[in-house]
PDB file of N, CA and C in Angstrom:
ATOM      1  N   UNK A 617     157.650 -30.611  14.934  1.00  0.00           N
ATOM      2  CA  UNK A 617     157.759 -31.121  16.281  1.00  0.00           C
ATOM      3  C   UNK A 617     157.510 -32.629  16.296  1.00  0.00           C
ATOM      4  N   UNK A 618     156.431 -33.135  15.453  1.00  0.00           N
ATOM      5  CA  UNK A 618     155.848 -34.697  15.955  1.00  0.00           C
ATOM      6  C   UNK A 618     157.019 -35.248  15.214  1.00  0.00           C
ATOM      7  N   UNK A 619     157.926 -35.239  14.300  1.00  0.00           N
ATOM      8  CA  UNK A 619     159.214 -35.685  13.756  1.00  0.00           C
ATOM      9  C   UNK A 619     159.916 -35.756  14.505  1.00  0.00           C
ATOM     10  N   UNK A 620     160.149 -35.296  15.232  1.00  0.00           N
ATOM     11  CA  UNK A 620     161.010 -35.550  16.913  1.00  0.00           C
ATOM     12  C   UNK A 620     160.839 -36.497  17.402  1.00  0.00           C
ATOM     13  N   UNK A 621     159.475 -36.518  17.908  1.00  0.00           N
ATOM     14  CA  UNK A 621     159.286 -37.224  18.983  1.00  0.00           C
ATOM     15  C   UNK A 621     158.749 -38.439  18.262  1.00  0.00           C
ATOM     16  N   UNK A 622     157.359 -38.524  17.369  1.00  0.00           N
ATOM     17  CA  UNK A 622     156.756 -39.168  16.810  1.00  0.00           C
ATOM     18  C   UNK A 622     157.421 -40.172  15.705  1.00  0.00           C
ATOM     19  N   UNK A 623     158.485 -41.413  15.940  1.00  0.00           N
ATOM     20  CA  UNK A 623     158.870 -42.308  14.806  1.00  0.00           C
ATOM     21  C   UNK A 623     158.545 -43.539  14.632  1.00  0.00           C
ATOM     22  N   UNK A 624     157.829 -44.184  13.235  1.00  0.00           N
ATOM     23  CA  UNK A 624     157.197 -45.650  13.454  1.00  0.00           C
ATOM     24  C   UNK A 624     156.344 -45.697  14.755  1.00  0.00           C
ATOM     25  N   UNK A 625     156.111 -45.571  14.328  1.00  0.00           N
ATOM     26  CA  UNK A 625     154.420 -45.384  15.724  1.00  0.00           C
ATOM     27  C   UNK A 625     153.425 -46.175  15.104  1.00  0.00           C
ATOM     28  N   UNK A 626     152.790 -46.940  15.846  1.00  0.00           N
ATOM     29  CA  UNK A 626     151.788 -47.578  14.587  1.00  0.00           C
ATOM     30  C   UNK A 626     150.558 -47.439  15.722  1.00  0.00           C
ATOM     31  N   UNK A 627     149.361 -47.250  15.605  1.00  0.00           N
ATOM     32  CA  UNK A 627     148.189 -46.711  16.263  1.00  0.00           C
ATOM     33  C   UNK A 627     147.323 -48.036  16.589  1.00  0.00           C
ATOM     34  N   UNK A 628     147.486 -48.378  17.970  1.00  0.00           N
ATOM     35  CA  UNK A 628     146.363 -50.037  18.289  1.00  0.00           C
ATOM     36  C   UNK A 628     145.590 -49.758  18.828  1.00  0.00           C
ATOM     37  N   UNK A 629     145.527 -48.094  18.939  1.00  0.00           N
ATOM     38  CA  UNK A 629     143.611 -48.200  19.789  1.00  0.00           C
ATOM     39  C   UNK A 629     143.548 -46.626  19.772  1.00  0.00           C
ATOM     40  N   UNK A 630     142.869 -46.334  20.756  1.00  0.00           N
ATOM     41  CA  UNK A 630     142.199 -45.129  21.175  1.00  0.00           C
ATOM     42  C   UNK A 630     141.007 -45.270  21.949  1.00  0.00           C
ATOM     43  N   UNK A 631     140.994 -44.207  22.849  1.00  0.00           N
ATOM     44  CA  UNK A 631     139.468 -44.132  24.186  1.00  0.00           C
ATOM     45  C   UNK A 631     139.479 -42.875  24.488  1.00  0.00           C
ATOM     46  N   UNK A 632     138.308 -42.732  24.802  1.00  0.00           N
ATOM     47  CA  UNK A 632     137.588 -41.331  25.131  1.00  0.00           C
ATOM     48  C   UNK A 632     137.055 -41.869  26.848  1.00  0.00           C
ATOM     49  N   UNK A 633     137.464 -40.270  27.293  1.00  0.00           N
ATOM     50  CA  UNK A 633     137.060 -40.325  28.820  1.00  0.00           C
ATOM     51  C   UNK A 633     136.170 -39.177  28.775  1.00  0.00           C
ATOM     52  N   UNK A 634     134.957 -39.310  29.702  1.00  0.00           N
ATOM     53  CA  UNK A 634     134.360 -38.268  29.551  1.00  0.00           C
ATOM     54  C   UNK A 634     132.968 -38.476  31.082  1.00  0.00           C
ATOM     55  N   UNK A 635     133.230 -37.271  31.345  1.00  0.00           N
ATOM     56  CA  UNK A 635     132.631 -37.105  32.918  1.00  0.00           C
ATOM     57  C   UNK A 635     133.238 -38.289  33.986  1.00  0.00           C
ATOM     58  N   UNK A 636     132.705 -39.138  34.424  1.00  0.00           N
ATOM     59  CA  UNK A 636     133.087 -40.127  35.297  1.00  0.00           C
ATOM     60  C   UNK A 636     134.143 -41.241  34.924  1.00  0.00           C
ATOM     61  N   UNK A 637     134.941 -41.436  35.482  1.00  0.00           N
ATOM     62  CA  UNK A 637     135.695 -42.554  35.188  1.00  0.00           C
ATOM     63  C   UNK A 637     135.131 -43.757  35.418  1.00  0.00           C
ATOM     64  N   UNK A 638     135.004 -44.631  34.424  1.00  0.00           N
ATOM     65  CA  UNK A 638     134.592 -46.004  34.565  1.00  0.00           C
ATOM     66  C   UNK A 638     135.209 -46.791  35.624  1.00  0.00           C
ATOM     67  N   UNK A 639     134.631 -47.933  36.011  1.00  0.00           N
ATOM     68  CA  UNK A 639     135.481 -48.837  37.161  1.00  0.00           C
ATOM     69  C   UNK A 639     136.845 -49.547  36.248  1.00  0.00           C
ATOM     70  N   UNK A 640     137.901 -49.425  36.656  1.00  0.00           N
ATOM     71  CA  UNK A 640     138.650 -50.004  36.716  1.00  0.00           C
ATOM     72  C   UNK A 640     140.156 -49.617  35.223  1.00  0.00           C
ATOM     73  N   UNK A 641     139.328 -48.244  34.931  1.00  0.00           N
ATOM     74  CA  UNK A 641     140.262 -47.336  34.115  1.00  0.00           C
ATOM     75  C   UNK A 641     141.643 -47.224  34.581  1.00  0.00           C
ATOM     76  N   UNK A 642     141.499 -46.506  35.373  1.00  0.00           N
ATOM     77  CA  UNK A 642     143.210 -46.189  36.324  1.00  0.00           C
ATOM     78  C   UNK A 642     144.059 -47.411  36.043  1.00  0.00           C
ATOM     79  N   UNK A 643     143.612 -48.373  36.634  1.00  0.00           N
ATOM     80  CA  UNK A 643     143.850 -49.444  36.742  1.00  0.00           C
ATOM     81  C   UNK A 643     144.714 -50.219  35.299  1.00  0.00           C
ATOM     82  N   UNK A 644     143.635 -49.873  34.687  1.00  0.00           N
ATOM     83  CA  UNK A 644     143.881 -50.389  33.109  1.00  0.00           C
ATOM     84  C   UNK A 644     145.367 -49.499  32.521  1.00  0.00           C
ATOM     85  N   UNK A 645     145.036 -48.206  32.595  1.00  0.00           N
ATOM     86  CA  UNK A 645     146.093 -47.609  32.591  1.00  0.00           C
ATOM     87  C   UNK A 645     147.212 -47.635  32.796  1.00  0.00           C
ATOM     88  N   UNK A 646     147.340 -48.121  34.141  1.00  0.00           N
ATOM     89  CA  UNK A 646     148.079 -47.745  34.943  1.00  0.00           C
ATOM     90  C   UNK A 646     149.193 -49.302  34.433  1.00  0.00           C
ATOM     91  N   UNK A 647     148.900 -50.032  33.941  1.00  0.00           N
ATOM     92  CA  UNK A 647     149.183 -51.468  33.221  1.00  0.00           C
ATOM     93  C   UNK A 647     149.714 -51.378  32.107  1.00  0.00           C
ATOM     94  N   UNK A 648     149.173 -50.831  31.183  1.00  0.00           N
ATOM     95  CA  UNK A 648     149.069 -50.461  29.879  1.00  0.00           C
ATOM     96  C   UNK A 648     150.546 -49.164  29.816  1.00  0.00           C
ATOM     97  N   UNK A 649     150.710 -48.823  30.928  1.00  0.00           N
ATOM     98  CA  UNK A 649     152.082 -47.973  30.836  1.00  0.00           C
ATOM     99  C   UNK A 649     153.331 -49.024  31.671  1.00  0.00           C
ATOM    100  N   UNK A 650     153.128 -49.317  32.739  1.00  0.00           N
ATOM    101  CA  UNK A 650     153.639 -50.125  33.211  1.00  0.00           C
ATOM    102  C   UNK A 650     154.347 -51.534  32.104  1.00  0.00           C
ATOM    103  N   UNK A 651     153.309 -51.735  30.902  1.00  0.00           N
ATOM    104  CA  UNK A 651     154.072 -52.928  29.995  1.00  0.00           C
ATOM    105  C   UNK A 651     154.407 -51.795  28.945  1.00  0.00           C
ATOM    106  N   UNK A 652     154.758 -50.848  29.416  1.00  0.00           N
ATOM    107  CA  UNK A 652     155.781 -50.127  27.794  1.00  0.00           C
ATOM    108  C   UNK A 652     154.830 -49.218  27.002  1.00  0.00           C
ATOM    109  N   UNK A 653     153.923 -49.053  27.109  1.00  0.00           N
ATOM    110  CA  UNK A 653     153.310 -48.054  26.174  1.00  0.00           C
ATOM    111  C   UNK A 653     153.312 -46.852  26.792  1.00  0.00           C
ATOM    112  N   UNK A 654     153.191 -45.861  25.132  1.00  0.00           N
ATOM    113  CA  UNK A 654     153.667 -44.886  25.789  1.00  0.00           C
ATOM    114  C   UNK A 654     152.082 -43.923  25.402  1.00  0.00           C
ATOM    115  N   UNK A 655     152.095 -43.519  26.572  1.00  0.00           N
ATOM    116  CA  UNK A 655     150.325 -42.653  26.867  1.00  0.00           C
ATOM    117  C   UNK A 655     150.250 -41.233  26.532  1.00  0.00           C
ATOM    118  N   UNK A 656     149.429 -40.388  25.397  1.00  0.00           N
ATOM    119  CA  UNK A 656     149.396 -39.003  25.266  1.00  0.00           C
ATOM    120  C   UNK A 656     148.410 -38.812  25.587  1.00  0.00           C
ATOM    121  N   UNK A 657     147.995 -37.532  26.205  1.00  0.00           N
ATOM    122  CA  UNK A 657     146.603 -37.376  26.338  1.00  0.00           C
ATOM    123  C   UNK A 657     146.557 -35.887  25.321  1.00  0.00           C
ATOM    124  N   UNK A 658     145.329 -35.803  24.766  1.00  0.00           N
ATOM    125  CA  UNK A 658     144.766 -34.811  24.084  1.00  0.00           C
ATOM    126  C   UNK A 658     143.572 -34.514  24.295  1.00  0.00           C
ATOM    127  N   UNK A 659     142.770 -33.009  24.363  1.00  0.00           N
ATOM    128  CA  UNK A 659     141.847 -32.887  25.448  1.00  0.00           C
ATOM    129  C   UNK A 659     141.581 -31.303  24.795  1.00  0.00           C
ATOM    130  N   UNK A 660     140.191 -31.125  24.719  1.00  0.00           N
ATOM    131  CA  UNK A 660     139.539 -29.600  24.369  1.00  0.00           C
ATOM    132  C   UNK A 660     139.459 -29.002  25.334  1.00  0.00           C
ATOM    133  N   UNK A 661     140.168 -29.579  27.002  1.00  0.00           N
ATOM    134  CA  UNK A 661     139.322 -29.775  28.451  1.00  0.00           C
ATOM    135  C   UNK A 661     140.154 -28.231  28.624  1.00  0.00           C
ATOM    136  N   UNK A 662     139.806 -27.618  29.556  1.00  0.00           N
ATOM    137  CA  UNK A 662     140.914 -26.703  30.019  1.00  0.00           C
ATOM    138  C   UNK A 662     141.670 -27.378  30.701  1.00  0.00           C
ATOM    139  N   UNK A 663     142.582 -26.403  30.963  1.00  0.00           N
ATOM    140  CA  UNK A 663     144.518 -27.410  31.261  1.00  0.00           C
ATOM    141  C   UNK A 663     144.209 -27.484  32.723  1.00  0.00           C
ATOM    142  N   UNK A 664     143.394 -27.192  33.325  1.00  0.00           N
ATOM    143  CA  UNK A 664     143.442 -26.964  35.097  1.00  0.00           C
ATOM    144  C   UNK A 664     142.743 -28.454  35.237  1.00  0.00           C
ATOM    145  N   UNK A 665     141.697 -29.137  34.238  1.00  0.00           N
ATOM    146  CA  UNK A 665     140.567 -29.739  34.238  1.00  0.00           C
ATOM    147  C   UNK A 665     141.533 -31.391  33.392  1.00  0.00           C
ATOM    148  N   UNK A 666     142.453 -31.057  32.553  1.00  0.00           N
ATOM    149  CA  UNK A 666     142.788 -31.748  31.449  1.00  0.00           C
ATOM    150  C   UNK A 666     144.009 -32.539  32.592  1.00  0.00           C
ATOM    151  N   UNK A 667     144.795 -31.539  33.468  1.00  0.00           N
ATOM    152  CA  UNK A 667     145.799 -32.026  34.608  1.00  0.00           C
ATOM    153  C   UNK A 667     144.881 -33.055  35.260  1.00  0.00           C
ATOM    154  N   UNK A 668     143.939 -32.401  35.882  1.00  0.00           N
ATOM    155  CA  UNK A 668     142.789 -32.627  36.908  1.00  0.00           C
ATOM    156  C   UNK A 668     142.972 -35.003  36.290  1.00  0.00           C
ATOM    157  N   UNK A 669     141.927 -34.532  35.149  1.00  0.00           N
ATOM    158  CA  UNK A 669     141.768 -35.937  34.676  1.00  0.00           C
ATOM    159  C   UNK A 669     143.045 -36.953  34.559  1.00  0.00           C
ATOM    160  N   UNK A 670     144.115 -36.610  34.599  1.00  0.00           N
ATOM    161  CA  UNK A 670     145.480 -37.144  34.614  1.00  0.00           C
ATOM    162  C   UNK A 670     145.698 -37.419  35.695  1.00  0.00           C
ATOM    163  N   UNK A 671     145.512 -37.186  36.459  1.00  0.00           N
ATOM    164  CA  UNK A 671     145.862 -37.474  37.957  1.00  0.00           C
ATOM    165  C   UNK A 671     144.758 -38.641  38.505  1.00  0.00           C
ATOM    166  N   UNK A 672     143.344 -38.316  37.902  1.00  0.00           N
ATOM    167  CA  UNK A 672     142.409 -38.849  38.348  1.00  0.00           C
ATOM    168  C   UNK A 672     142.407 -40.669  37.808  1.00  0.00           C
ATOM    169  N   UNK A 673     142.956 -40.588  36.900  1.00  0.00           N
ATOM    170  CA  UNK A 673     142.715 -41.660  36.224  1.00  0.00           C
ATOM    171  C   UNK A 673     144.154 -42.520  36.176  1.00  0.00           C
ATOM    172  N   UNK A 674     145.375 -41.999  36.353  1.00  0.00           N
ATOM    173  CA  UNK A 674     146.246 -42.333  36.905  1.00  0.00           C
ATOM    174  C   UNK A 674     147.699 -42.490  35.568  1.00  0.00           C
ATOM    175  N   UNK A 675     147.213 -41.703  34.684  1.00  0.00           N
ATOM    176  CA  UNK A 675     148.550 -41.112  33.752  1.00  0.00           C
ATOM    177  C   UNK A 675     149.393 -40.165  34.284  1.00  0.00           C
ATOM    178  N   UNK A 676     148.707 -39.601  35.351  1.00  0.00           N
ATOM    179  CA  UNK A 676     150.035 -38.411  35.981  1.00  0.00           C
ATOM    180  C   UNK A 676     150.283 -38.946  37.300  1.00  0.00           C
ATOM    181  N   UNK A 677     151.363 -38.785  38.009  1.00  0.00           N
ATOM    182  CA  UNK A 677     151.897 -39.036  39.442  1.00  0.00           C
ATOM    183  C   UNK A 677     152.814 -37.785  40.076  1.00  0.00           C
ATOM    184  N   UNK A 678     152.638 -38.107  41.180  1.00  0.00           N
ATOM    185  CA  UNK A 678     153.560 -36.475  41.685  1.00  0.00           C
ATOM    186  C   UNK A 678     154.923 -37.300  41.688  1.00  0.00           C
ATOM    187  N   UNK A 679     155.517 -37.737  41.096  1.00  0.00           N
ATOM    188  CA  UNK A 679     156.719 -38.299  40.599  1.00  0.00           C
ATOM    189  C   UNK A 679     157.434 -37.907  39.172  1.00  0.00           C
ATOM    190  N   UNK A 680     156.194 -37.078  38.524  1.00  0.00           N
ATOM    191  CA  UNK A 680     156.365 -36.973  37.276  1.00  0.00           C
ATOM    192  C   UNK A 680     156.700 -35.368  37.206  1.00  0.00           C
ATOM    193  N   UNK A 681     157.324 -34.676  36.499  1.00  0.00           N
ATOM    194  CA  UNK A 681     157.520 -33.667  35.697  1.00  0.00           C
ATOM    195  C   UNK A 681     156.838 -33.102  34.609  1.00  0.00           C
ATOM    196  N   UNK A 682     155.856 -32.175  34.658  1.00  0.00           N
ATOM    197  CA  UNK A 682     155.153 -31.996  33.968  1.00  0.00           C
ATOM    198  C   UNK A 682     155.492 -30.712  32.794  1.00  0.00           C
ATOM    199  N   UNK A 683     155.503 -31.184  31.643  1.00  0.00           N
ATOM    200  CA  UNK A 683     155.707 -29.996  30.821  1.00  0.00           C
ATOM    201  C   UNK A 683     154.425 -29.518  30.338  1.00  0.00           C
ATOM    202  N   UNK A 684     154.343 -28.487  30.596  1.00  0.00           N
ATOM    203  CA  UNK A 684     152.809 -27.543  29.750  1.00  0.00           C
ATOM    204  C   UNK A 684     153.386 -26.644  28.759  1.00  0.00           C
ATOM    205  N   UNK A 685     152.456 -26.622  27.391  1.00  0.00           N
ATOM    206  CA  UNK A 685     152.985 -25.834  26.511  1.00  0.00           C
ATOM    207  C   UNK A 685     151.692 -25.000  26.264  1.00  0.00           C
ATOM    208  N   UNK A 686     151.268 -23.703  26.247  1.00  0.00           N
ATOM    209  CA  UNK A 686     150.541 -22.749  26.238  1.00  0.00           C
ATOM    210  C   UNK A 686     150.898 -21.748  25.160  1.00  0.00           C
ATOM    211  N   UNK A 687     151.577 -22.624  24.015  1.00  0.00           N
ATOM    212  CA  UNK A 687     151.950 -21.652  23.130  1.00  0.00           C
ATOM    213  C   UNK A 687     150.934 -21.161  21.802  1.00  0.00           C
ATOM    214  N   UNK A 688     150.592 -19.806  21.650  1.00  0.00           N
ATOM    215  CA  UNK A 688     149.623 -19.648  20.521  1.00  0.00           C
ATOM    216  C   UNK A 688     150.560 -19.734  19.238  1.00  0.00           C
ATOM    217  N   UNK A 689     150.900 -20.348  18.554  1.00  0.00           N
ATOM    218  CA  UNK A 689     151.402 -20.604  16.834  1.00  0.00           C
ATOM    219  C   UNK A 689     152.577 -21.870  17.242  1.00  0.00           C
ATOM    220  N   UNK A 690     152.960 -22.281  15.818  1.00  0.00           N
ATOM    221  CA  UNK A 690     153.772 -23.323  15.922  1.00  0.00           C
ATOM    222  C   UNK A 690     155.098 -23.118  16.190  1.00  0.00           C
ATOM    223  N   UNK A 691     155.458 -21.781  15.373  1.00  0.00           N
ATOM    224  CA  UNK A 691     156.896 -21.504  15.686  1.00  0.00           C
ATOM    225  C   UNK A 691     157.552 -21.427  17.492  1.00  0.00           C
ATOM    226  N   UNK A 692     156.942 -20.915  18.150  1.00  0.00           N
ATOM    227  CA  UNK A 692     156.678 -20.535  19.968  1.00  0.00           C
ATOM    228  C   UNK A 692     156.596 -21.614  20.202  1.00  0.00           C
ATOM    229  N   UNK A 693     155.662 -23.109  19.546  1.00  0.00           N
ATOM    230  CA  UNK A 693     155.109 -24.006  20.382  1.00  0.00           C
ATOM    231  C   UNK A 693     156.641 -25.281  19.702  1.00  0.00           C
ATOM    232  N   UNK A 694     156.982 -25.050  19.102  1.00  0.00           N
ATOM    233  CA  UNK A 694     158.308 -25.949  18.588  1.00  0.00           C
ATOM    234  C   UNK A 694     159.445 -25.612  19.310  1.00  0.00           C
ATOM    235  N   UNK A 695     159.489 -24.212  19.177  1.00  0.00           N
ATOM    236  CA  UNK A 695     161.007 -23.709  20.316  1.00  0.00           C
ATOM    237  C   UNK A 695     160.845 -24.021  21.796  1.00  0.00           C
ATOM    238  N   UNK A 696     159.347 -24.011  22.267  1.00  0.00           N
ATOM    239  CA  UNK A 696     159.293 -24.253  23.681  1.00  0.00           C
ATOM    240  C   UNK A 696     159.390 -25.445  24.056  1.00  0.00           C
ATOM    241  N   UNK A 697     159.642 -26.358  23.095  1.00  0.00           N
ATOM    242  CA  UNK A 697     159.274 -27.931  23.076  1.00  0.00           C
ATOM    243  C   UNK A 697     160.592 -28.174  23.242  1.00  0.00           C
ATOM    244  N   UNK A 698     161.491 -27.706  22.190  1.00  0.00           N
ATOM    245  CA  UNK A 698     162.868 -27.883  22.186  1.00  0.00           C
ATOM    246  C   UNK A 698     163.946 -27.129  23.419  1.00  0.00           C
ATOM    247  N   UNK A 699     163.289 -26.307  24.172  1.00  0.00           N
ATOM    248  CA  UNK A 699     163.550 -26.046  24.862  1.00  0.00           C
ATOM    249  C   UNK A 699     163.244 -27.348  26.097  1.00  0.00           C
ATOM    250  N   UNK A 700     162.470 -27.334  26.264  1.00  0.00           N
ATOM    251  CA  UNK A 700     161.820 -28.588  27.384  1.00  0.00           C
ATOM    252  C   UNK A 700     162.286 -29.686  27.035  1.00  0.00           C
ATOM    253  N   UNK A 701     162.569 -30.246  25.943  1.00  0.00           N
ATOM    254  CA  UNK A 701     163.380 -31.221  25.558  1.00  0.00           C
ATOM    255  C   UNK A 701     164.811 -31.190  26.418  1.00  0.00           C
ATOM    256  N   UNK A 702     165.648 -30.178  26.090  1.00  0.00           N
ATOM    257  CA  UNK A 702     167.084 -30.019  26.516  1.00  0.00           C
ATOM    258  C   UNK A 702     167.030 -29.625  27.970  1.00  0.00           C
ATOM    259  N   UNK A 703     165.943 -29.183  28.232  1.00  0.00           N
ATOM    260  CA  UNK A 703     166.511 -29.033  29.433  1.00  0.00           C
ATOM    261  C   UNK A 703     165.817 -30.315  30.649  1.00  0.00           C
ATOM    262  N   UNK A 704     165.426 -31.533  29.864  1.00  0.00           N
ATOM    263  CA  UNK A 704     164.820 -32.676  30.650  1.00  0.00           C
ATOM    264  C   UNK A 704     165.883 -33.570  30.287  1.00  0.00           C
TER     265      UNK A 704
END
């Protein structure tokens, strides 16, 4: 799957969110996509809680299309991807 999507990628940071959002996160964010980068979130959070923080902090918008993948193994979680792929 990350061969798909994932090419020449080169890694300039990383941050951890955790309980409260700091002042002026969203914000930062919300910039940081706005000049071209492109934002993943990854999260142990549950998906109700993991949405929750996406919205809160301002990586998700009700403008957006959200794909959720809930698949247990890789084979399920590659076809559902490729599925969501073609049909976006």
């Amino acid at each position: 799957v990350s061969e798909l999507l994932e090419r020449d990628l080169e890694l300039v940071g990383a941050t951890a969110i955790e309980d409260r959002l700091q002042d002026g996160v969203p914000d930062t964010l919300k910039a940081l996509a706005k000049g071209g980068l492109k934002l993943w979130v990854l999260t142990g959070d549950k998906q109700e809680t993991a949405i929750n923080i996406g919205f809160s902090c301002g990586l998700l918008d009700d403008s957006m299309k959200l794909i959720i993948l809930n698949e247990s193994n890789l084979t399920a979680a590659c076809t559902a991807l490729e599925d969501a792929i073609h049909q976006y």
